[in-house]
Amino acid sequence: MALSGSAGQESGPGVNAKLWRFHGGVHPPQHKAESTGAPVRRARLPKRLVLPLHQHIGEAAEPVVVKGEQVLKGQMIARANGYVSAAVHAPTSGVVLDIGDYPVAHPSGLSASCIVIESDGEERWVERTPVEDYTAINPSHMRNMIREAGIVGLGGAGFPSFIKLNPGPGKVVDTLILNGIECEPYITCDDMLMRERPQDIIAGIHILRHALQAKECVIAIEDNKPDAYRIMSEAVASEEKIRVALCPTIYPQGSEKQLVQVLTGKEVPSNGLPIHVGVVLHNVGTAYAVHRAIHLNEPLISRYVTITGDAMGQTCNLEVLFGTPIIDLLDECAADMARLDRLIVGGPMMGFAMHTVNAPVVKTTNCVLATTTQAMPAAQTAMPCIRCGACMDVCPVNLLPQQLYWHSHAKEFERAQEYSLFDCIECGCCAYVCPSNIPLVQYYRYAKAEIWAQEREKDRADLARRRHEFRIERMEREKAERAARLQKKKADVAAGGTKQKGDDKDSKKNAIQAAVERARVKKEAVTNEADPSSEVEDSDKKLD
Amino acid sequence: MKLRTPISPHIHIRTTVTTVMLRVVAALIPGIVVYAWLFGAGVVINILFAIAVALTCEALMLKARGRPLRPFMSDGSAVVTAVLLAVALPPLSPWWLTLIGIAFAIVVAKHLFGGLGHNPFNPAMVAYVMLLISFPREMVLWAPPTALAEPPLDLMETLRAIFLGHYPGALSIDALSMATPLDQVKTQLGLEQSVAQTLAASPAFGILAGRGWEWINLAFLAGGVWLLRKRIIGWQIPVAMLGALAAMATIFYVIDPEHYASPLFHLLSGAAILGAFFIATDPVTAATTPRGRLIFGAGIGILTYVIRTWGGYPDGVAFAVLLMNMAAPTIDYYTQPRVYGRK
Ligand code: SF4
Ligand code: SF4
């Protein structure tokens, strides 16, 4: 096609277009080989599945089943609640045991609303209507189908995918990036997916491109996955405008903004989105899920999960139904429960350590990493910051982590914001290299949380102030009204008295009328602003 | 079962503060060996004595401040301070000079300013300047290189000289010592001698700069380059400092070679190399942003030249470092790197 304006951007396997670099980055030990030895198999069907209503970014889904109801595999059990939300489907057939609070995989260790399904072991599907020709469907309908399928970004954050398939009016998508970077150590689920399901991924990419009308598509793979690279390259050999980019391994290359920089040389504006530089990113797993949703009409009910760590008897990748309790996986892979010390969901750089083994696998669970103190010894005592700048040298956002730390530590949050605290992506590179062993990310999270709390507090204070003003106004108004009534009474009494005071009386009458008028105006003003006062009541309740 | 739930990241490289500090000490060793080779064992004795004093002071101060002993005693920072100050003192300095200097560095310049990571000024340089002001006579008594001393002191004589103040025969420390090359150039310039005449006339000058000093400085340079390669220090401060010093020296040398020493002489004499790689790069007290480090280093280079050439002291590195230490926080604030995605 004569469309391509930029030189050297040929498509096809083996041809690697120019790559750029992002600032900093680190090279932690990979530990990927442990879990790529065997083909992916399905995890055992659990007896009970616990499905959190909140497995994504945005509003929690809203249950559409009731306790005791029979459900079929793939049946929607909770629907998206608002625009930024995602539906939840039954991963297998069975009966709804309960809807209530259960432990979930969340850093806070708190419980959250879940639907519990007891499987009947029959795996009976709902009726499905596969789409033969995706090009016959218009992009908006397509997005809706993807939305109905409950698909969220499978790379980690879990942002509802259909939103990222809607670039908005007038926005042109130059590049669709398929993120197969998987830069976190230990995790290999995308690697295995690319090795085992290349055609399905490509089929998903076609759908995504159709929905986005993207000019070209790049599948990004790090050079620590030569097999996946070879297989994907072969798979796109006959494709037009889809190419595979082999990127030198460096963490955190898989982070959206860094990957945009590597592949396009452009920087996503701070507070902006990749679409602002003509780029949309989806995880390769998401492409796979989209293919299944459209071509097979299967909603998102399972994913590849890497099971690894030195506390695991067997390290591998499993296809796991959502809702499967992690303890079941530990069991199936013969984890050494006596030596298990840290149970991490996600990778060692950004994953979080769980409080319980009972939480379920959800849409964003890419890895279950079970380690002993041997592989991951407890952190050493933190020393003072010696300002060596090692953190600064590795920060992919080009921040000054030492200054962020200094000001967060001193609780000088405004200063921390001057040093762009909120641009920090919490990748952990700085803490990884800090010779003083300072848990830097912890300080940044703390500072961010404090700033949010202060802002909430300020909003609350604003409301309180408005409420206070409202009360003062009301008291003034009542006072004025009382005064007016009193005046009127006096006037009425005086009306039967001497006429000498006529002028005086008139002026009094005027005064009364003026007061009443003032009060009325005020009252109107207040009723117009009545909402804040009710808001105050509400927010008070919430905050208490 | 109790699961541990620390915050990410869950892994960490092995480098610790101790590694950083010990590497700095290791990088100083080649220079020290050459130093001892050319000037006798005095410097080594000074260093060992300084380390002992520094660790004692460190322990006492940690106790007094209620800090845990183990992590802080083993961090190696006191050792670095001790070695740097001991290297900067004349090799036959009396023991009490070292004692006072180290005690001042650790107790006042380090701990009273908040301890490791909080001290705004380089402790070794604070102590050095304090000694220079309080004991000007002792601080300029440099023994000549052993090749020039007649006869050179052996180990026992050196020990006696340092700890007892006894010198062999009827010699006094004054007779044993001679002015440093930088000193001589300065004095002779005052006597209307040209630099070239001075260099030719005195046995204290070697091929490139001061006799002996040139080799010591080359050895320190080798250690410094190793630190760069190990990424213990960044390139910005040493390059900017030496570059600025050389630039200043070149300008004046080109204008008037009669009265100004050559850039090479400036680079390889006095504490320029030691300062550039080991003192100005002290992370705690230096500027920390990449551009800030360039400004910080250049500032030290320029100030060093100015103080050497027109100031009242023969070498200006210590003063220059302290002056720039003061400016470091401000430099950092105005040289923040451009954050990803921002204009
Ligand atoms: S790496 Fe650690 S010690 Fe070094 S400057 Fe950063 S926070 Fe400070
Ligand atoms: S966690 Fe934040 S400050 Fe630290 S390296 Fe990552 S982005 Fe930079």
Tab-separated table of N, CA and C in Angstrom, chain A residues 1-110:
chain	number	residue	atom	x	y	z
A	1	MET	N	0.839	-1.205	0.000
A	1	MET	CA	0.000	0.000	0.000
A	1	MET	C	0.870	1.250	0.000
A	2	ALA	N	0.339	2.273	-0.619
A	2	ALA	CA	1.113	3.507	-0.731
A	2	ALA	C	0.926	4.375	0.508
A	3	LEU	N	0.283	3.812	1.520
A	3	LEU	CA	-0.057	4.606	2.709
A	3	LEU	C	1.150	4.933	3.579
A	4	SER	N	2.058	3.996	3.649
A	4	SER	CA	3.134	4.139	4.632
A	4	SER	C	4.001	5.351	4.328
A	5	GLY	N	4.026	6.271	5.260
A	5	GLY	CA	4.786	7.491	5.057
A	5	GLY	C	6.187	7.379	5.610
A	6	SER	N	6.326	6.633	6.671
A	6	SER	CA	7.627	6.570	7.335
A	6	SER	C	8.472	5.465	6.727
A	7	ALA	N	9.700	5.792	6.474
A	7	ALA	CA	10.588	4.818	5.850
A	7	ALA	C	11.045	3.776	6.856
A	8	GLY	N	11.436	2.658	6.372
A	8	GLY	CA	12.049	1.634	7.212
A	8	GLY	C	11.058	0.899	8.095
A	9	GLN	N	9.772	1.089	7.878
A	9	GLN	CA	8.791	0.426	8.728
A	9	GLN	C	8.166	-0.738	7.976
A	10	GLU	N	8.992	-1.607	7.472
A	10	GLU	CA	8.435	-2.742	6.748
A	10	GLU	C	7.851	-3.736	7.720
A	11	SER	N	6.859	-4.457	7.231
A	11	SER	CA	6.294	-5.493	8.091
A	11	SER	C	6.874	-6.830	7.671
A	12	GLY	N	6.635	-7.806	8.489
A	12	GLY	CA	7.132	-9.140	8.172
A	12	GLY	C	8.086	-9.617	9.232
A	13	PRO	N	8.293	-10.902	9.281
A	13	PRO	CA	9.108	-11.462	10.345
A	13	PRO	C	10.582	-11.132	10.124
A	14	GLY	N	11.290	-11.073	11.208
A	14	GLY	CA	12.729	-10.898	11.116
A	14	GLY	C	13.145	-9.467	10.848
A	15	VAL	N	12.216	-8.638	10.424
A	15	VAL	CA	12.572	-7.252	10.174
A	15	VAL	C	12.202	-6.431	11.404
A	16	ASN	N	13.205	-5.974	12.072
A	16	ASN	CA	12.916	-5.218	13.287
A	16	ASN	C	13.091	-3.742	12.997
A	17	ALA	N	12.016	-2.995	13.118
A	17	ALA	CA	12.111	-1.554	12.912
A	17	ALA	C	12.892	-0.951	14.073
A	18	LYS	N	13.206	0.313	13.931
A	18	LYS	CA	13.991	0.999	14.953
A	18	LYS	C	13.311	0.941	16.324
A	19	LEU	N	14.111	0.740	17.337
A	19	LEU	CA	13.593	0.769	18.699
A	19	LEU	C	14.228	1.933	19.442
A	20	TRP	N	13.507	2.450	20.415
A	20	TRP	CA	14.046	3.515	21.249
A	20	TRP	C	14.301	2.954	22.642
A	21	ARG	N	14.806	3.805	23.508
A	21	ARG	CA	15.089	3.362	24.874
A	21	ARG	C	14.320	4.232	25.843
A	22	PHE	N	13.971	3.689	26.964
A	22	PHE	CA	13.440	4.558	28.026
A	22	PHE	C	14.538	4.721	29.063
A	23	HIS	N	14.375	5.715	29.908
A	23	HIS	CA	15.414	5.982	30.907
A	23	HIS	C	15.457	4.870	31.958
A	24	GLY	N	16.641	4.543	32.386
A	24	GLY	CA	16.788	3.629	33.523
A	24	GLY	C	16.388	2.199	33.224
A	25	GLY	N	15.742	1.572	34.185
A	25	GLY	CA	15.386	0.167	34.062
A	25	GLY	C	16.401	-0.718	34.774
A	26	VAL	N	15.993	-1.934	35.083
A	26	VAL	CA	16.882	-2.862	35.789
A	26	VAL	C	16.818	-4.249	35.148
A	27	HIS	N	17.745	-5.087	35.543
A	27	HIS	CA	17.806	-6.453	35.004
A	27	HIS	C	17.800	-7.478	36.130
A	28	PRO	N	16.676	-7.663	36.780
A	28	PRO	CA	16.639	-8.659	37.854
A	28	PRO	C	16.766	-10.073	37.279
A	29	PRO	N	17.206	-11.040	38.096
A	29	PRO	CA	17.287	-12.426	37.621
A	29	PRO	C	15.929	-12.882	37.091
A	30	GLN	N	15.931	-13.606	35.974
A	30	GLN	CA	14.687	-13.867	35.252
A	30	GLN	C	13.785	-14.943	35.857
A	31	HIS	N	14.353	-16.065	36.216
A	31	HIS	CA	13.560	-17.179	36.766
A	31	HIS	C	12.370	-17.557	35.904
A	32	LYS	N	12.559	-17.517	34.589
A	32	LYS	CA	11.423	-17.822	33.712
A	32	LYS	C	11.426	-19.299	33.296
A	33	ALA	N	12.630	-19.861	33.246
A	33	ALA	CA	12.738	-21.227	32.726
A	33	ALA	C	11.965	-22.221	33.594
A	34	GLU	N	11.872	-21.928	34.903
A	34	GLU	CA	11.237	-22.869	35.825
A	34	GLU	C	9.830	-23.281	35.370
A	35	SER	N	9.093	-22.316	34.823
A	35	SER	CA	7.677	-22.591	34.582
A	35	SER	C	7.338	-22.800	33.110
A	36	THR	N	8.353	-22.908	32.247
A	36	THR	CA	8.037	-23.069	30.832
A	36	THR	C	8.376	-24.467	30.314
A	37	GLY	N	8.680	-25.370	31.238
A	37	GLY	CA	9.110	-26.708	30.829
A	37	GLY	C	8.003	-27.555	30.239
A	38	ALA	N	6.800	-27.436	30.793
A	38	ALA	CA	5.721	-28.337	30.364
A	38	ALA	C	4.631	-27.548	29.657
A	39	PRO	N	3.888	-28.206	28.762
A	39	PRO	CA	2.758	-27.522	28.125
A	39	PRO	C	1.712	-27.116	29.171
A	40	VAL	N	0.918	-26.139	28.814
A	40	VAL	CA	-0.111	-25.669	29.741
A	40	VAL	C	-1.226	-26.704	29.834
A	41	ARG	N	-1.652	-27.003	31.040
A	41	ARG	CA	-2.790	-27.902	31.189
A	41	ARG	C	-3.856	-27.210	32.028
A	42	ARG	N	-5.051	-27.816	32.016
A	42	ARG	CA	-6.138	-27.188	32.769
A	42	ARG	C	-6.000	-27.556	34.241
A	43	ALA	N	-6.243	-26.595	35.084
A	43	ALA	CA	-6.236	-26.884	36.518
A	43	ALA	C	-7.470	-27.720	36.846
A	44	ARG	N	-7.388	-28.449	37.943
A	44	ARG	CA	-8.541	-29.274	38.353
A	44	ARG	C	-9.756	-28.395	38.603
A	45	LEU	N	-10.897	-28.920	38.262
A	45	LEU	CA	-12.136	-28.183	38.513
A	45	LEU	C	-12.379	-28.115	40.018
A	46	PRO	N	-12.415	-26.897	40.582
A	46	PRO	CA	-12.610	-26.810	42.029
A	46	PRO	C	-14.065	-27.109	42.419
A	47	LYS	N	-14.241	-27.495	43.659
A	47	LYS	CA	-15.600	-27.769	44.142
A	47	LYS	C	-16.386	-26.479	44.295
A	48	ARG	N	-15.649	-25.493	44.833
A	48	ARG	CA	-16.320	-24.212	45.080
A	48	ARG	C	-15.534	-23.109	44.395
A	49	LEU	N	-16.236	-22.224	43.726
A	49	LEU	CA	-15.572	-21.093	43.086
A	49	LEU	C	-16.072	-19.802	43.728
A	50	VAL	N	-15.136	-18.921	44.037
A	50	VAL	CA	-15.493	-17.667	44.697
A	50	VAL	C	-15.202	-16.526	43.728
A	51	LEU	N	-16.247	-15.866	43.272
A	51	LEU	CA	-16.068	-14.852	42.236
A	51	LEU	C	-16.305	-13.445	42.763
A	52	PRO	N	-15.232	-12.697	43.004
A	52	PRO	CA	-15.402	-11.324	43.474
A	52	PRO	C	-16.148	-10.496	42.427
A	53	LEU	N	-16.947	-9.559	42.899
A	53	LEU	CA	-17.684	-8.699	41.978
A	53	LEU	C	-16.780	-7.597	41.431
A	54	HIS	N	-15.627	-7.460	42.071
A	54	HIS	CA	-14.718	-6.398	41.692
A	54	HIS	C	-13.382	-7.015	41.301
A	55	GLN	N	-13.226	-7.322	40.014
A	55	GLN	CA	-11.981	-7.943	39.554
A	55	GLN	C	-11.271	-7.035	38.575
A	56	HIS	N	-11.677	-5.782	38.527
A	56	HIS	CA	-11.207	-4.902	37.464
A	56	HIS	C	-11.129	-3.488	38.028
A	57	ILE	N	-10.660	-2.569	37.209
A	57	ILE	CA	-10.687	-1.160	37.596
A	57	ILE	C	-12.080	-0.629	37.322
A	58	GLY	N	-12.614	0.125	38.241
A	58	GLY	CA	-13.942	0.708	38.046
A	58	GLY	C	-14.927	0.212	39.089
A	59	GLU	N	-16.215	0.371	38.764
A	59	GLU	CA	-17.271	-0.013	39.698
A	59	GLU	C	-17.407	-1.529	39.772
A	60	ALA	N	-17.756	-2.037	40.958
A	60	ALA	CA	-18.002	-3.469	41.115
A	60	ALA	C	-19.230	-3.861	40.290
A	61	ALA	N	-19.209	-5.109	39.805
A	61	ALA	CA	-20.362	-5.587	39.047
A	61	ALA	C	-21.548	-5.809	39.994
A	62	GLU	N	-22.734	-5.923	39.383
A	62	GLU	CA	-23.956	-6.041	40.179
A	62	GLU	C	-24.549	-7.440	39.954
A	63	PRO	N	-24.759	-8.213	41.018
A	63	PRO	CA	-25.233	-9.595	40.830
A	63	PRO	C	-26.577	-9.644	40.104
A	64	VAL	N	-26.720	-10.621	39.220
A	64	VAL	CA	-28.024	-10.813	38.555
A	64	VAL	C	-28.562	-12.218	38.844
A	65	VAL	N	-27.952	-12.892	39.813
A	65	VAL	CA	-28.458	-14.205	40.232
A	65	VAL	C	-28.778	-14.117	41.721
A	66	VAL	N	-29.492	-15.090	42.206
A	66	VAL	CA	-29.777	-15.118	43.636
A	66	VAL	C	-29.271	-16.432	44.226
A	67	LYS	N	-29.140	-16.405	45.528
A	67	LYS	CA	-28.689	-17.590	46.247
A	67	LYS	C	-29.585	-18.777	45.896
A	68	GLY	N	-28.963	-19.906	45.617
A	68	GLY	CA	-29.738	-21.112	45.323
A	68	GLY	C	-30.032	-21.301	43.852
A	69	GLU	N	-29.735	-20.292	43.043
A	69	GLU	CA	-30.054	-20.390	41.623
A	69	GLU	C	-29.089	-21.325	40.893
A	70	GLN	N	-29.614	-22.058	39.925
A	70	GLN	CA	-28.787	-22.896	39.058
A	70	GLN	C	-28.149	-22.008	38.003
A	71	VAL	N	-26.841	-22.182	37.764
A	71	VAL	CA	-26.211	-21.406	36.692
A	71	VAL	C	-25.486	-22.343	35.735
A	72	LEU	N	-25.370	-21.879	34.495
A	72	LEU	CA	-24.650	-22.642	33.477
A	72	LEU	C	-23.288	-22.004	33.244
A	73	LYS	N	-22.388	-22.814	32.724
A	73	LYS	CA	-21.049	-22.312	32.407
A	73	LYS	C	-21.179	-21.186	31.380
A	74	GLY	N	-20.568	-20.057	31.692
A	74	GLY	CA	-20.609	-18.924	30.759
A	74	GLY	C	-21.797	-18.012	30.949
A	75	GLN	N	-22.669	-18.342	31.870
A	75	GLN	CA	-23.838	-17.490	32.123
A	75	GLN	C	-23.411	-16.254	32.918
A	76	MET	N	-23.962	-15.103	32.533
A	76	MET	CA	-23.604	-13.892	33.270
A	76	MET	C	-24.222	-13.953	34.667
A	77	ILE	N	-23.390	-13.755	35.701
A	77	ILE	CA	-23.930	-13.790	37.060
A	77	ILE	C	-23.903	-12.407	37.713
A	78	ALA	N	-23.140	-11.488	37.124
A	78	ALA	CA	-23.166	-10.103	37.610
A	78	ALA	C	-22.913	-9.218	36.411
A	79	ARG	N	-23.667	-8.133	36.315
A	79	ARG	CA	-23.522	-7.293	35.123
A	79	ARG	C	-22.725	-6.028	35.448
A	80	ALA	N	-22.147	-5.492	34.377
A	80	ALA	CA	-21.367	-4.263	34.523
A	80	ALA	C	-22.256	-3.180	35.117
A	81	ASN	N	-21.690	-2.450	36.051
A	81	ASN	CA	-22.457	-1.435	36.759
A	81	ASN	C	-21.884	-0.065	36.398
A	82	GLY	N	-22.381	0.501	35.318
A	82	GLY	CA	-21.838	1.765	34.848
A	82	GLY	C	-20.866	1.536	33.718
A	83	TYR	N	-20.298	2.647	33.219
A	83	TYR	CA	-19.446	2.555	32.029
A	83	TYR	C	-18.144	1.829	32.344
A	84	VAL	N	-17.430	2.308	33.382
A	84	VAL	CA	-16.162	1.658	33.736
A	84	VAL	C	-16.462	0.527	34.710
A	85	SER	N	-16.746	-0.625	34.183
A	85	SER	CA	-17.103	-1.783	34.992
A	85	SER	C	-17.074	-2.999	34.067
A	86	ALA	N	-17.104	-4.180	34.648
A	86	ALA	CA	-17.053	-5.374	33.803
A	86	ALA	C	-17.940	-6.461	34.383
A	87	ALA	N	-18.593	-7.210	33.493
A	87	ALA	CA	-19.489	-8.285	33.918
A	87	ALA	C	-18.682	-9.479	34.418
A	88	VAL	N	-19.341	-10.311	35.217
A	88	VAL	CA	-18.724	-11.543	35.712
A	88	VAL	C	-19.613	-12.717	35.270
A	89	HIS	N	-18.972	-13.803	34.837
A	89	HIS	CA	-19.730	-14.967	34.347
A	89	HIS	C	-19.393	-16.207	35.162
A	90	ALA	N	-20.303	-17.161	35.126
A	90	ALA	CA	-20.057	-18.407	35.852
A	90	ALA	C	-18.999	-19.206	35.100
A	91	PRO	N	-17.888	-19.548	35.761
A	91	PRO	CA	-16.827	-20.286	35.077
A	91	PRO	C	-17.191	-21.747	34.829
A	92	THR	N	-18.183	-22.239	35.536
A	92	THR	CA	-18.621	-23.618	35.336
A	92	THR	C	-20.091	-23.702	35.745
A	93	SER	N	-20.718	-24.827	35.454
A	93	SER	CA	-22.121	-24.936	35.833
A	93	SER	C	-22.227	-25.393	37.283
A	94	GLY	N	-23.328	-24.994	37.919
A	94	GLY	CA	-23.506	-25.358	39.323
A	94	GLY	C	-24.594	-24.525	39.957
A	95	VAL	N	-24.474	-24.333	41.259
A	95	VAL	CA	-25.521	-23.609	41.963
A	95	VAL	C	-24.890	-22.490	42.794
A	96	VAL	N	-25.591	-21.369	42.859
A	96	VAL	CA	-25.084	-20.244	43.650
A	96	VAL	C	-25.265	-20.562	45.128
A	97	LEU	N	-24.145	-20.717	45.822
A	97	LEU	CA	-24.193	-21.074	47.241
A	97	LEU	C	-24.457	-19.869	48.112
A	98	ASP	N	-23.807	-18.764	47.747
A	98	ASP	CA	-23.889	-17.590	48.620
A	98	ASP	C	-23.478	-16.352	47.842
A	99	ILE	N	-23.968	-15.228	48.300
A	99	ILE	CA	-23.465	-13.944	47.828
A	99	ILE	C	-23.106	-13.158	49.080
A	100	GLY	N	-21.831	-12.907	49.276
A	100	GLY	CA	-21.425	-12.251	50.522
A	100	GLY	C	-19.943	-11.975	50.540
A	101	ASP	N	-19.431	-11.578	51.712
A	101	ASP	CA	-18.021	-11.191	51.816
A	101	ASP	C	-17.096	-12.389	52.014
A	102	TYR	N	-16.074	-12.443	51.178
A	102	TYR	CA	-15.054	-13.487	51.285
A	102	TYR	C	-13.672	-12.862	51.091
A	103	PRO	N	-12.623	-13.534	51.594
A	103	PRO	CA	-11.278	-12.992	51.385
A	103	PRO	C	-10.942	-12.939	49.897
A	104	VAL	N	-10.331	-11.850	49.468
A	104	VAL	CA	-9.949	-11.714	48.065
A	104	VAL	C	-8.465	-11.365	47.977
A	105	ALA	N	-7.951	-11.460	46.753
A	105	ALA	CA	-6.546	-11.121	46.536
A	105	ALA	C	-6.421	-9.608	46.437
A	106	HIS	N	-6.200	-8.993	47.551
A	106	HIS	CA	-6.056	-7.548	47.586
A	106	HIS	C	-5.009	-7.207	48.639
A	107	PRO	N	-4.164	-6.219	48.366
A	107	PRO	CA	-3.088	-5.903	49.315
A	107	PRO	C	-3.591	-5.598	50.724
A	108	SER	N	-4.806	-5.088	50.823
A	108	SER	CA	-5.296	-4.713	52.146
A	108	SER	C	-5.582	-5.933	53.012
A	109	GLY	N	-5.778	-7.082	52.376
A	109	GLY	CA	-6.111	-8.274	53.145
A	109	GLY	C	-7.562	-8.298	53.604
A	110	LEU	N	-8.354	-7.331	53.119
A	110	LEU	CA	-9.755	-7.289	53.527
A	110	LEU	C	-10.615	-8.212	52.660
